[in-house]
XYZ file of C-alpha atoms in Angstrom:
160
model
C 13.862 60.527 -17.934
C 11.349 58.290 -19.756
C 12.383 56.909 -23.140
C 9.875 57.372 -25.963
C 9.253 54.808 -28.716
C 11.318 56.687 -31.329
C 14.316 56.815 -28.984
C 14.035 53.085 -28.250
C 14.182 52.102 -31.920
C 16.934 54.661 -32.505
C 19.021 53.012 -29.783
C 18.543 49.591 -31.380
C 19.437 50.848 -34.839
C 22.421 52.786 -33.490
C 23.850 49.780 -31.654
C 23.288 47.512 -34.665
C 25.049 50.047 -36.904
C 27.986 50.363 -34.517
C 28.234 46.577 -34.083
C 28.307 45.927 -37.817
C 30.491 48.794 -38.999
C 32.961 49.587 -36.214
C 35.818 48.131 -34.226
C 38.913 49.519 -32.498
C 40.631 50.129 -35.839
C 37.552 51.429 -37.674
C 35.564 53.941 -35.611
C 32.811 56.137 -37.049
C 32.596 59.894 -36.614
C 29.519 61.678 -35.318
C 28.751 63.059 -38.780
C 29.064 59.627 -40.418
C 26.796 58.001 -37.816
C 24.176 60.721 -38.233
C 24.305 60.265 -42.027
C 24.010 56.457 -41.743
C 21.069 56.779 -39.330
C 19.344 59.219 -41.683
C 19.787 56.608 -44.432
C 17.738 54.279 -42.235
C 15.037 56.907 -41.679
C 16.195 57.901 -38.189
C 16.963 61.518 -37.383
C 19.287 62.426 -34.532
C 21.333 65.448 -33.519
C 24.844 65.514 -32.073
C 23.650 65.974 -28.488
C 21.038 63.242 -28.812
C 23.696 60.909 -30.224
C 25.956 61.587 -27.229
C 23.008 60.849 -24.916
C 22.199 57.639 -26.803
C 25.790 56.421 -26.481
C 25.735 57.299 -22.776
C 22.513 55.280 -22.369
C 23.979 52.310 -24.225
C 27.066 52.342 -21.995
C 24.956 52.779 -18.883
C 23.056 49.596 -19.754
C 26.039 47.371 -20.524
C 26.543 47.938 -24.263
C 30.160 49.019 -24.401
C 30.652 51.814 -26.928
C 33.993 53.599 -26.729
C 34.468 57.183 -27.810
C 37.378 59.509 -28.343
C 37.724 62.950 -29.841
C 39.768 63.854 -32.902
C 38.220 66.590 -35.010
C 34.864 65.251 -33.856
C 33.765 62.431 -31.601
C 34.488 58.934 -32.939
C 32.701 55.813 -31.728
C 33.258 52.067 -31.886
C 31.997 48.881 -30.246
C 34.563 46.985 -28.214
C 32.779 44.062 -26.667
C 31.721 41.290 -29.009
C 29.834 38.149 -28.135
C 32.752 36.066 -29.451
C 36.463 36.817 -29.580
C 38.219 36.516 -32.967
C 40.062 33.270 -32.042
C 36.760 31.720 -30.911
C 35.129 32.604 -34.219
C 38.082 31.150 -36.121
C 37.710 27.854 -34.218
C 34.020 27.728 -35.133
C 34.795 28.478 -38.788
C 37.494 25.797 -38.881
C 35.071 23.273 -37.366
C 32.420 24.058 -39.990
C 34.967 23.850 -42.807
C 36.295 20.514 -41.523
C 32.870 18.921 -41.028
C 32.346 16.518 -43.915
C 28.594 16.178 -43.310
C 27.978 19.864 -44.101
C 27.520 20.448 -47.860
C 29.841 22.972 -49.547
C 27.142 25.609 -50.124
C 26.003 25.419 -46.481
C 29.633 25.609 -45.353
C 30.073 28.910 -47.196
C 26.795 30.205 -45.756
C 27.758 29.237 -42.185
C 31.251 30.713 -42.502
C 29.759 34.018 -43.700
C 27.293 34.119 -40.798
C 29.963 33.306 -38.223
C 32.387 35.858 -39.698
C 29.706 38.575 -39.624
C 29.633 38.270 -35.825
C 33.023 40.016 -35.800
C 31.789 43.060 -37.761
C 32.276 43.849 -41.431
C 35.948 44.829 -41.236
C 37.132 41.652 -39.556
C 34.672 39.366 -41.338
C 36.705 39.385 -44.548
C 39.815 38.253 -42.666
C 37.907 35.432 -41.012
C 36.422 34.222 -44.299
C 39.871 33.599 -45.736
C 40.627 29.916 -45.250
C 44.100 29.614 -43.745
C 43.853 25.916 -42.926
C 43.066 23.419 -45.695
C 41.004 20.403 -44.736
C 41.026 17.172 -46.733
C 37.450 16.345 -45.839
C 35.172 15.433 -48.706
C 31.950 17.407 -48.464
C 28.703 15.502 -48.860
C 26.078 16.660 -51.284
C 23.087 15.771 -49.082
C 21.151 19.040 -49.021
C 18.622 17.609 -46.561
C 21.123 16.819 -43.804
C 19.839 19.604 -41.564
C 16.256 18.389 -41.829
C 17.507 14.937 -40.853
C 19.389 16.383 -37.879
C 16.278 18.298 -36.800
C 14.188 15.133 -37.046
C 16.752 13.197 -34.987
C 16.893 15.867 -32.287
C 13.088 15.963 -32.077
C 12.916 12.167 -31.793
C 15.566 12.122 -29.064
C 13.787 14.882 -27.107
C 10.513 12.951 -27.344
C 12.311 9.728 -26.335
C 11.221 7.972 -29.519
C 13.032 5.039 -31.061
C 15.205 5.815 -34.086
C 16.116 3.442 -36.851
C 18.240 3.896 -39.963
C 17.986 2.355 -43.415
C 21.264 2.373 -45.314
């Protein structure tokens, strides 16, 4: 069965919605998914939703379903496991060369990879680091310049 353009974008939006808003402890019902999709300008019926989930699963995007009063869906497989994300967050928080505002931004982005329900848990700093954060807001431009110079095999010098 060929997939039309509307179905393709619907699949992308559906998987993004499920990735952001679901996990094993927080599934979404059919009715809730349909309502959320309508809020994004995408219309879908119950049968079409079942077919979309089947297509996602068929192509390696693991979406689990079970039936209570209605079907409930959630995404199981994440790119990173929770402990891996916590290690990345701890590394960012401990890095003294990353300014405080960028640290908060990075932590939020990393935590969002776990989905909205687990992101709040990951953002809570359990470990306290005694590293003094630098205020150099241009550090990432400097890093980019260094990487480019290294890739181009150019000589680098520093002025302190």
